[in-house]
Short mmCIF file of C-alpha atoms and ligand atoms in Angstrom, two decimals:
data_model
loop_
_atom_site.label_atom_id
_atom_site.label_comp_id
_atom_site.label_asym_id
_atom_site.label_seq_id
_atom_site.Cartn_x
_atom_site.Cartn_y
_atom_site.Cartn_z
CA MET A 295 183.56 47.73 119.64
CA GLN A 296 186.76 48.73 121.35
CA LEU A 297 189.04 47.81 118.50
CA PRO A 298 187.50 50.24 115.98
CA VAL A 299 187.62 53.02 118.58
CA ALA A 300 191.27 52.34 119.30
CA PHE A 301 191.95 52.24 115.57
CA LEU A 302 190.18 55.55 115.09
CA LEU A 303 192.20 57.09 117.89
CA LEU A 304 195.38 55.81 116.34
CA CYS A 305 194.37 57.32 113.01
CA LEU A 306 193.62 60.64 114.67
CA LEU A 307 196.97 60.53 116.43
CA GLY A 308 198.62 59.87 113.10
CA ILE A 309 196.88 62.88 111.58
CA VAL A 310 197.86 65.12 114.44
CA GLN A 311 201.48 64.05 114.31
CA ALA A 312 201.96 64.33 110.57
CA LEU A 313 202.64 68.00 110.20
CA SER A 314 203.83 67.71 106.64
CA THR A 315 201.02 67.52 104.10
CA ALA A 316 202.71 64.52 102.52
CA GLY A 317 203.15 62.30 105.58
CA ASN A 318 205.79 61.90 108.26
CA ARG A 319 207.69 58.73 107.40
CA LEU A 320 211.22 59.89 106.71
CA LEU A 321 214.01 57.54 105.74
CA VAL A 322 217.55 58.76 106.33
CA VAL A 323 220.06 56.80 104.30
CA ILE A 324 223.36 57.07 106.15
CA GLU A 325 226.24 54.69 105.78
CA GLU A 326 228.11 55.23 109.03
CA LEU A 327 225.62 55.32 111.88
CA ALA A 328 228.45 56.70 114.00
CA ASP A 329 228.34 59.91 111.91
CA LYS A 330 224.73 60.44 112.92
CA ASP A 331 225.59 62.53 115.95
CA LYS A 332 227.24 65.21 113.86
CA TYR A 333 223.80 66.22 112.65
CA SER A 334 221.87 65.71 115.90
CA THR A 335 220.42 69.24 115.95
CA PHE A 336 219.05 68.77 112.46
CA TRP A 337 217.48 65.43 113.43
CA SER A 338 215.86 66.85 116.54
CA ASP A 339 214.55 69.83 114.53
CA LEU A 340 212.96 67.36 112.14
CA GLU A 341 211.53 65.26 114.97
CA SER A 342 210.07 68.31 116.63
CA ARG A 343 208.22 69.00 113.39
CA GLY A 344 206.56 65.61 113.58
CA TYR A 345 208.74 63.34 111.47
CA ASN A 346 209.44 59.71 112.27
CA LEU A 347 213.09 59.25 111.39
CA ASP A 348 214.28 55.87 110.28
CA PHE A 349 218.04 55.52 109.85
CA GLU A 350 219.26 52.85 107.46
CA SER A 351 222.56 52.02 105.85
CA PRO A 352 222.38 51.82 102.04
CA LYS A 353 223.83 48.33 102.36
CA SER A 354 221.18 47.14 104.77
CA GLU A 355 219.33 44.02 103.65
CA LYS A 356 215.96 45.20 104.80
CA LEU A 357 216.17 48.63 103.20
CA THR A 358 213.35 49.01 100.71
CA LEU A 359 211.38 51.98 99.47
CA PHE A 360 208.41 49.96 98.26
CA GLN A 361 206.46 47.10 99.71
CA HIS A 362 203.67 45.41 97.75
CA GLY A 363 203.91 48.25 95.26
CA GLU A 364 203.28 50.92 97.89
CA ARG A 365 205.73 53.46 99.22
CA VAL A 366 207.05 52.56 102.68
CA TYR A 367 208.33 56.11 103.26
CA ASP A 368 207.02 59.53 102.34
CA HIS A 369 210.40 61.21 102.19
CA VAL A 370 214.00 60.16 101.76
CA LEU A 371 217.08 62.01 102.90
CA LEU A 372 220.04 60.60 101.00
CA LEU A 373 223.45 61.17 102.52
CA PRO A 374 226.39 60.40 100.24
CA PRO A 375 227.93 57.01 100.96
CA LYS A 376 231.67 56.74 101.55
CA SER A 377 231.83 53.60 99.48
CA LYS A 378 231.27 53.48 95.74
CA GLY A 379 227.62 52.65 95.31
CA LEU A 380 224.22 52.87 96.90
CA GLY A 381 223.30 49.23 96.54
CA PRO A 382 220.46 47.41 94.83
CA SER A 383 217.63 48.99 96.81
CA LEU A 384 218.44 52.54 95.72
CA THR A 385 218.97 52.32 91.99
CA PRO A 386 218.11 55.36 89.83
CA LYS A 387 215.01 53.52 88.61
CA ILE A 388 213.74 52.90 92.14
CA LEU A 389 214.43 56.50 93.12
CA MET A 390 212.63 57.67 90.00
CA ASP A 391 209.66 55.41 90.80
CA PHE A 392 209.67 56.87 94.28
CA ILE A 393 209.35 60.39 92.87
CA ASN A 394 206.71 59.26 90.39
CA GLY A 395 204.84 57.81 93.36
CA ASP A 396 204.74 61.28 95.00
CA GLY A 397 207.72 60.68 97.31
CA ASN A 398 210.11 63.54 98.10
CA ILE A 399 213.89 63.26 98.12
CA LEU A 400 216.52 65.50 99.66
CA LEU A 401 219.92 64.56 98.31
CA ALA A 402 223.07 65.83 99.99
CA LEU A 403 226.45 65.79 98.26
CA ALA A 404 229.89 66.03 99.75
CA SER A 405 233.19 66.69 98.08
CA ASP A 406 235.02 64.15 100.25
CA ALA A 407 232.64 61.33 99.38
CA PRO A 408 232.61 60.40 95.70
CA THR A 409 229.11 60.71 94.32
CA PRO A 410 227.94 57.24 93.26
CA THR A 411 227.46 56.71 89.53
CA ALA A 412 223.82 55.86 90.16
CA ILE A 413 223.26 59.33 91.60
CA VAL A 414 225.19 61.02 88.80
CA SER A 415 223.01 59.34 86.22
CA LEU A 416 219.83 60.13 88.15
CA LEU A 417 220.86 63.78 88.25
CA LEU A 418 221.64 63.75 84.54
CA GLU A 419 218.12 62.54 83.94
CA PHE A 420 216.93 65.72 85.67
CA ASP A 421 219.37 67.88 83.69
CA ILE A 422 221.55 68.55 86.74
CA HIS A 423 225.23 68.26 85.95
CA LEU A 424 228.00 67.53 88.43
CA PRO A 425 231.70 68.20 87.86
CA SER A 426 233.40 65.21 86.26
CA ASP A 427 236.10 65.57 88.89
CA ARG A 428 234.61 63.71 91.81
CA ASN A 429 236.67 65.69 94.30
CA ALA A 430 235.79 69.11 92.97
CA LEU A 431 234.62 71.67 95.48
CA VAL A 432 233.54 75.27 95.40
CA VAL A 433 236.11 77.86 96.47
CA ASP A 434 235.94 81.62 96.58
CA HIS A 435 238.89 83.88 97.32
CA PHE A 436 236.70 86.83 98.18
CA ASN A 437 233.76 85.32 100.05
CA HIS A 438 235.13 82.67 102.36
CA ASP A 439 235.23 82.22 106.08
CA THR A 440 238.52 83.61 107.36
CA ILE A 441 238.18 81.79 110.67
CA SER A 442 237.90 78.20 109.53
CA ALA A 443 239.28 78.33 106.00
CA SER A 444 241.78 81.15 105.81
CA ASP A 445 244.11 78.91 103.80
CA LYS A 446 241.95 76.84 101.55
CA HIS A 447 239.10 79.30 100.98
CA ASP A 448 236.68 76.39 100.69
CA VAL A 449 234.06 77.52 103.20
CA VAL A 450 232.08 79.82 100.96
CA LEU A 451 229.92 82.51 102.54
CA VAL A 452 226.72 83.27 100.67
CA PRO A 453 223.89 85.59 101.60
CA ALA A 454 220.66 83.69 102.27
CA PRO A 455 218.56 83.76 99.11
CA LYS A 456 216.34 86.84 99.11
CA ALA A 457 214.14 86.39 96.11
CA LEU A 458 214.43 83.26 94.09
CA ARG A 459 212.90 84.57 90.91
CA PRO A 460 211.08 87.80 90.23
CA GLY A 461 207.73 87.44 91.90
CA ALA A 462 208.50 84.20 93.69
CA LYS A 463 208.06 83.93 97.42
CA ASN A 464 211.04 83.86 99.63
CA PHE A 465 210.84 80.57 101.45
CA PHE A 466 214.53 80.12 102.04
CA ALA A 467 215.62 83.41 103.51
CA GLY A 468 216.84 83.61 107.04
CA GLN A 469 215.10 85.68 109.67
CA SER A 470 216.95 88.85 108.82
CA PRO A 471 217.65 89.97 105.27
CA ASP A 472 221.41 89.85 105.61
CA THR A 473 221.81 86.38 107.05
CA THR A 474 224.96 84.65 105.92
CA LEU A 475 225.08 80.98 105.07
CA ALA A 476 228.24 78.94 105.32
CA PHE A 477 228.68 76.46 102.48
CA PRO A 478 231.63 74.35 103.51
CA ARG A 479 233.50 72.14 101.04
CA GLY A 480 230.49 71.65 98.82
CA MET A 481 229.98 70.51 95.30
CA GLY A 482 228.45 72.93 92.81
CA GLN A 483 225.95 71.86 90.19
CA VAL A 484 225.19 73.24 86.77
CA LEU A 485 221.53 73.23 85.81
CA GLY A 486 220.51 72.63 82.25
CA ASN A 487 218.14 75.24 80.91
CA GLU A 488 215.87 72.77 79.15
CA SER A 489 213.71 71.90 82.11
CA PRO A 490 211.09 74.34 83.36
CA LEU A 491 210.78 72.23 86.50
CA LEU A 492 214.29 72.95 87.69
CA HIS A 493 215.26 75.99 89.76
CA PRO A 494 218.32 77.01 91.72
CA ILE A 495 217.68 77.84 95.38
CA LEU A 496 221.14 79.13 96.13
CA ARG A 497 223.69 80.29 93.60
CA ALA A 498 227.41 80.69 94.17
CA PRO A 499 228.83 84.21 94.54
CA SER A 500 230.18 85.61 91.28
CA SER A 501 233.79 85.13 92.31
CA ALA A 502 233.42 81.44 93.19
CA TYR A 503 234.53 78.56 91.01
CA SER A 504 234.72 74.81 91.06
CA TYR A 505 238.16 73.40 91.70
CA ASN A 506 239.81 70.07 92.44
CA PRO A 507 242.24 70.39 95.36
CA LYS A 508 244.01 67.19 94.26
CA ASP A 509 244.93 68.91 91.04
CA GLN A 510 248.59 69.84 91.39
CA SER A 511 248.82 72.44 88.64
CA GLU A 512 249.40 76.05 89.60
CA THR A 513 246.44 77.54 87.83
CA VAL A 514 243.00 76.23 87.14
CA GLU A 515 242.94 75.74 83.42
CA ASP A 516 239.38 74.95 82.61
CA PRO A 517 237.07 75.13 85.60
CA PHE A 518 233.85 73.12 85.47
CA ALA A 519 231.81 76.22 86.13
CA VAL A 520 232.30 79.65 87.62
CA GLY A 521 230.34 82.26 89.51
CA GLN A 522 226.60 82.35 89.16
CA GLN A 523 226.68 79.39 86.80
CA LEU A 524 227.22 77.24 89.85
CA ALA A 525 224.15 76.28 91.80
CA LEU A 526 224.95 75.33 95.37
CA VAL A 527 221.46 74.15 96.20
CA SER A 528 218.89 73.36 93.54
CA ALA A 529 215.37 72.07 93.40
CA LEU A 530 213.21 70.15 91.02
CA GLN A 531 209.47 69.90 91.38
CA ALA A 532 208.13 67.11 89.20
CA ARG A 533 204.83 67.34 87.34
CA ASN A 534 203.11 65.48 90.15
CA SER A 535 204.47 68.13 92.57
CA ALA A 536 206.90 65.65 94.16
CA ARG A 537 210.05 67.43 95.20
CA PHE A 538 213.69 66.62 94.69
CA THR A 539 216.33 68.87 96.21
CA VAL A 540 220.09 68.74 95.80
CA LEU A 541 222.13 70.20 98.62
CA GLY A 542 225.72 70.66 97.46
CA SER A 543 227.27 70.50 100.90
CA LEU A 544 226.21 67.92 103.45
CA GLU A 545 228.46 69.64 105.96
CA MET A 546 226.03 72.56 106.00
CA LEU A 547 223.71 70.42 108.12
CA GLU A 548 226.30 69.65 110.77
CA ASN A 549 225.75 70.96 114.27
CA LYS A 550 228.98 72.92 114.18
CA TRP A 551 227.82 75.02 111.22
CA PHE A 552 224.39 75.68 112.71
CA ASP A 553 225.83 78.14 115.17
CA ALA A 554 229.31 78.75 113.81
CA LYS A 555 230.75 82.23 113.89
CA VAL A 556 232.11 83.30 110.55
CA LYS A 557 233.89 86.30 109.15
CA ALA A 558 234.31 87.29 105.53
CA PRO A 559 237.67 88.66 104.34
CA GLY A 560 237.83 92.39 104.84
CA ALA A 561 234.64 92.43 106.90
CA SER A 562 234.88 95.00 109.61
CA GLY A 563 233.69 94.41 113.12
CA GLU A 564 232.07 91.40 114.66
CA LYS A 565 231.94 87.85 113.49
CA THR A 566 228.46 86.81 112.44
CA THR A 567 226.56 83.65 113.23
CA THR A 568 225.51 81.59 110.24
CA GLY A 569 221.88 81.21 109.27
CA ASN A 570 222.42 77.55 108.40
CA ARG A 571 219.90 76.25 110.90
CA ASP A 572 217.02 78.33 109.56
CA PHE A 573 218.05 77.51 106.05
CA ALA A 574 218.18 73.78 106.80
CA LYS A 575 214.72 74.06 108.32
CA ALA A 576 213.28 75.91 105.32
CA LEU A 577 214.99 73.61 102.84
CA SER A 578 213.81 70.40 104.49
CA ALA A 579 210.36 71.89 105.06
CA TRP A 580 210.05 72.82 101.43
CA THR A 581 211.32 69.46 100.19
CA PHE A 582 209.07 67.49 102.50
CA GLN A 583 206.03 69.63 101.63
CA GLU A 584 205.50 71.66 104.76
CA ILE A 585 205.58 74.94 102.85
CA GLY A 586 204.72 75.99 99.33
CA VAL A 587 201.85 73.50 99.19
CA LEU A 588 198.62 74.80 97.69
CA LYS A 589 195.16 73.34 98.15
CA VAL A 590 191.98 73.97 96.23
CA GLY A 591 188.83 74.21 98.33
CA ASN A 592 185.40 75.00 96.96
CA VAL A 593 185.05 75.72 93.25
CA GLU A 594 181.79 77.40 92.25
CA HIS A 595 180.22 79.03 89.25
CA HIS A 596 176.73 80.42 88.74
CA LEU A 597 174.62 82.93 86.82
CA ASN A 598 174.73 86.50 88.10
CA GLU A 599 171.05 87.09 87.46
CA GLY A 600 169.11 86.39 90.63
CA ALA A 601 172.25 85.57 92.59
CA ASP A 602 171.54 88.17 95.30
CA GLN A 603 168.16 86.58 95.99
CA GLY A 604 169.74 83.15 96.16
CA LEU A 605 167.60 81.99 93.26
CA VAL A 606 170.32 80.53 91.07
CA GLU A 607 171.46 76.98 90.68
CA LEU A 608 175.09 76.38 91.70
CA ASN A 609 177.48 74.85 89.18
CA PRO A 610 174.89 74.30 86.43
CA LYS A 611 175.85 72.01 83.54
CA ILE A 612 174.65 74.40 80.90
CA TYR A 613 174.84 78.13 80.23
CA ARG A 614 173.38 80.26 77.48
CA ILE A 615 175.60 82.42 75.33
CA LYS A 616 176.01 86.03 76.48
CA SER A 617 174.83 85.40 80.02
CA ASP A 618 176.74 86.90 82.92
CA VAL A 619 178.41 84.37 85.20
CA THR A 620 180.57 84.43 88.31
CA PHE A 621 183.32 81.95 89.09
CA SER A 622 185.03 81.48 92.43
CA ILE A 623 187.76 79.21 93.76
CA GLU A 624 189.04 78.80 97.29
CA LEU A 625 192.83 78.51 97.71
CA SER A 626 194.91 77.72 100.78
CA GLU A 627 198.62 77.50 101.37
CA TYR A 628 200.16 75.17 103.93
CA ASN A 629 202.44 76.91 106.38
CA TYR A 630 204.32 74.38 108.57
CA ASP A 631 201.33 73.25 110.62
CA HIS A 632 198.18 74.88 109.35
CA TRP A 633 196.39 76.02 106.24
CA ALA A 634 196.62 79.75 105.68
CA PRO A 635 195.05 82.05 103.07
CA PHE A 636 197.03 82.03 99.87
CA THR A 637 198.21 85.26 98.27
CA PRO A 638 200.27 85.03 95.10
CA PRO A 639 203.70 86.70 95.11
CA ALA A 640 203.88 90.33 94.00
CA LYS A 641 203.28 90.99 90.30
CA ASP A 642 201.59 87.66 89.89
CA ALA A 643 197.93 86.73 89.70
CA VAL A 644 195.81 83.62 89.75
CA GLN A 645 193.95 83.52 86.45
CA LEU A 646 190.81 81.90 85.15
CA GLU A 647 190.52 80.71 81.58
CA PHE A 648 187.18 80.11 79.94
CA SER A 649 188.10 78.09 76.93
CA MET A 650 186.93 75.89 74.13
CA LEU A 651 190.12 74.63 72.46
CA SER A 652 191.64 78.05 73.08
CA PRO A 653 190.75 80.55 75.79
CA PHE A 654 187.96 83.02 75.01
CA HIS A 655 188.60 84.75 78.32
CA ARG A 656 191.71 84.89 80.46
CA LEU A 657 190.92 86.88 83.56
CA ALA A 658 192.75 87.71 86.76
CA LEU A 659 190.94 86.38 89.80
CA THR A 660 190.66 88.83 92.66
CA PRO A 661 190.45 87.92 96.33
CA SER A 662 187.02 88.62 97.71
CA SER A 663 186.91 90.01 101.21
CA SER A 664 183.62 88.34 102.10
CA GLY A 665 184.69 84.79 101.29
CA THR A 666 188.16 84.89 102.78
CA SER A 667 188.60 83.03 106.06
CA SER A 668 191.58 82.42 108.33
CA ASN A 669 192.40 79.27 106.36
CA SER A 670 191.73 80.19 102.76
CA THR A 671 191.30 82.98 100.25
CA LEU A 672 188.30 83.08 97.95
CA TYR A 673 189.22 84.26 94.45
CA THR A 674 186.40 85.35 92.19
CA THR A 675 185.69 86.99 88.87
CA SER A 676 182.63 87.71 86.72
CA PHE A 677 182.38 87.77 82.96
CA THR A 678 179.98 87.46 80.05
CA VAL A 679 179.87 84.10 78.28
CA PRO A 680 181.12 84.59 74.70
CA ASP A 681 178.76 84.51 71.73
CA GLN A 682 179.83 81.01 70.77
CA HIS A 683 178.10 77.76 71.63
CA GLY A 684 179.96 74.54 72.43
CA ILE A 685 181.65 72.65 75.25
CA PHE A 686 183.66 75.06 77.37
CA LYS A 687 185.71 74.67 80.49
CA PHE A 688 186.52 76.88 83.42
CA GLU A 689 190.20 76.30 84.09
CA VAL A 690 192.56 77.54 86.77
CA ASN A 691 196.05 76.52 85.77
CA TYR A 692 198.50 77.94 88.28
CA LYS A 693 202.02 76.56 88.02
CA ARG A 694 204.78 78.52 89.66
CA PRO A 695 208.23 77.56 90.87
CA PHE A 696 208.31 76.43 94.49
CA PHE A 697 204.52 76.02 94.72
CA THR A 698 202.72 72.76 94.14
CA TYR A 699 200.80 72.92 90.90
CA ILE A 700 197.11 73.68 90.54
CA ASP A 701 195.14 72.65 87.50
CA GLU A 702 191.40 72.64 88.13
CA THR A 703 188.87 72.35 85.33
CA ARG A 704 185.08 72.34 85.27
CA GLU A 705 183.31 71.51 82.03
CA VAL A 706 180.08 73.24 80.97
CA THR A 707 177.95 73.39 77.84
CA VAL A 708 177.19 76.75 76.28
CA ARG A 709 173.97 76.75 74.24
CA HIS A 710 172.22 79.08 71.79
CA TYR A 711 169.27 81.27 72.63
CA ALA A 712 166.09 79.19 72.63
CA HIS A 713 163.49 80.41 70.07
CA ASP A 714 161.46 82.15 72.76
CA GLU A 715 164.45 83.83 74.38
CA TRP A 716 165.07 86.36 71.64
CA PRO A 717 163.86 89.90 72.43
CA ARG A 718 160.61 91.01 70.76
CA SER A 719 161.05 93.14 67.68
CA PHE A 720 159.66 96.26 69.35
CA ALA A 721 162.30 95.94 72.07
CA ILE A 722 165.01 96.52 69.47
CA SER A 723 165.31 100.22 68.72
CA GLY A 724 167.09 99.57 65.43
CA ALA A 725 163.96 97.78 64.15
CA TRP A 726 161.68 100.73 64.76
CA THR A 727 162.11 102.20 61.23
CA TRP A 728 161.12 98.86 59.69
CA ILE A 729 158.19 98.45 62.02
CA ALA A 730 157.13 102.00 61.23
CA GLY A 731 157.53 101.22 57.49
CA ILE A 732 155.17 98.24 57.76
CA TRP A 733 152.50 100.18 59.62
CA VAL A 734 152.77 103.16 57.28
CA THR A 735 152.24 100.80 54.32
CA VAL A 736 149.26 99.15 56.05
CA ALA A 737 147.74 102.47 56.97
CA GLY A 738 148.37 103.83 53.44
CA TRP A 739 146.69 100.83 51.85
CA LEU A 740 143.66 101.11 54.10
CA ALA A 741 143.42 104.79 53.35
CA PHE A 742 143.60 104.08 49.65
CA VAL A 743 140.91 101.38 49.83
CA ALA A 744 138.68 103.65 51.84
CA LEU A 745 139.19 106.45 49.36
CA TRP A 746 138.41 104.09 46.50
CA LEU A 747 135.26 102.72 48.05
CA TRP A 748 133.81 105.96 49.25
CA SER A 749 134.52 108.04 46.23
CA ALA A 750 131.29 108.46 44.13
CA PRO A 751 131.57 107.32 40.46
CA VAL A 752 131.85 110.10 37.85
CA ARG A 753 128.37 111.00 36.29
CA SER A 754 127.98 111.04 32.41
CA SER A 755 127.44 114.71 31.45
CA GLY A 756 124.96 114.84 28.48
CA PRO A 757 123.53 113.73 25.12
CA ALA A 758 126.42 115.17 23.15
CA ASP A 759 128.60 112.45 24.38
CA LYS A 760 126.04 109.75 23.57
CA ALA A 761 125.73 111.01 20.06
CA LYS A 762 129.46 110.83 19.61
CA LYS A 763 129.49 107.24 20.73
CA THR A 764 126.70 106.03 18.45
CA GLN A 765 128.28 107.62 15.45
C1 LIG B 975 192.99 77.63 110.31
O1 LIG B 975 193.63 78.82 110.73
C2 LIG B 975 193.85 78.92 112.12
C3 LIG B 975 194.43 80.30 112.40
O2 LIG B 975 195.53 80.55 111.61
C4 LIG B 975 194.75 77.78 112.60
O3 LIG B 975 194.97 77.88 113.97
C5 LIG B 975 194.09 76.47 112.23
O4 LIG B 975 194.94 75.40 112.58
C6 LIG B 975 193.81 76.43 110.75
N1 LIG B 975 193.09 75.20 110.42
C7 LIG B 975 193.58 74.29 109.58
C8 LIG B 975 192.71 73.12 109.29
O5 LIG B 975 194.68 74.39 109.07
#
């Protein structure tokens, strides 16, 4: 008896501790365990959010992402190795399988550690391109930190991302709108524009470019990419909503940049403190599914008629054409440690499609005040079923960058009117002339028959006529 209770308690404890929606087992792949202390603030921030950190060297014998076909970790933080490769337990195929198995990966790059070929080819698979020069880093002569990099201009200062795309939510901004991020000695990426799953989180300032400091020539002939072409941090959310984030500069996560004071060239007044710590929190939280995670609660549809009296059946299998129906769906958004009501970003709407092959209706769902609680928003809409019978589905297909995807469908049959459901002829005003026509004809005929029957026959008038006939 005691064992199951203890087990239950353990399970409960596990649930309480896992603050991410995707679990709390985090593997940190770091080659030199001695370097670990440089990032201690970041580790303790992660631990305070409920993660179990497991540090492993990529060369470790016992490092494995899968055991008996199951994931051993929920998330992986990959730090670039100093040596050439990542070893046999972190091949691109295994990493890809990890993502396909709903695991999340945060990959950090560094310009002083050559990116392993395995990583380069994994990134190519995602349409993320790295400079062919393995030592290339991002420099900016107008937006660098004058305190730490007055010579080399390789600590780029970027404003924290305000809006990622029109309408998208701002997960990655710092507390105040003009927070500055320090991006020291990082590697820029170029994102292919083929993939709709790929989005930059942070772009380089327009005067930045990618440059190899080992290159001795005076001028940069043919830079890998310049300005806004360069993504400093980018994100990919796979079709299964697993997340893969590339952070161009591992140094960004170091303790010394979390509270460093920086100053841009020509900036008047005080030095400012970087917003790196908040950014690192938001970035890891997004990658490991603590924010931007959507959940579908109750999905309901029913006939409008009789709904106020509670007389209708919920989620019936069959509807009749032209009946009025209401559809509602409950949506929540995870916000670090609890489910909150979900509101789409400005200028965006959650839509319902009622479709058979193609949508007959595509309607914006509106939040209903009565069904909205502290943990979810109830979206509803009402419409008239189209005059077309067949197999239809209610579908909510909401796929936006930086939110996990929603695709909910409910199938229903739409039938004809039954023979006794048509309105009676006298209920149709357009039929009145025809009905009147029939009754006028009937009445006319009766009148004629009556006239015929009750009219006396014509009497013969006299002998003169008879005589004429006999002649
Ligand atoms: C529901 O919302 C409340 C208030 O925001 C929060 O304290 C609670 O943890 C939430 N419940 C869940 C299951 O997320």
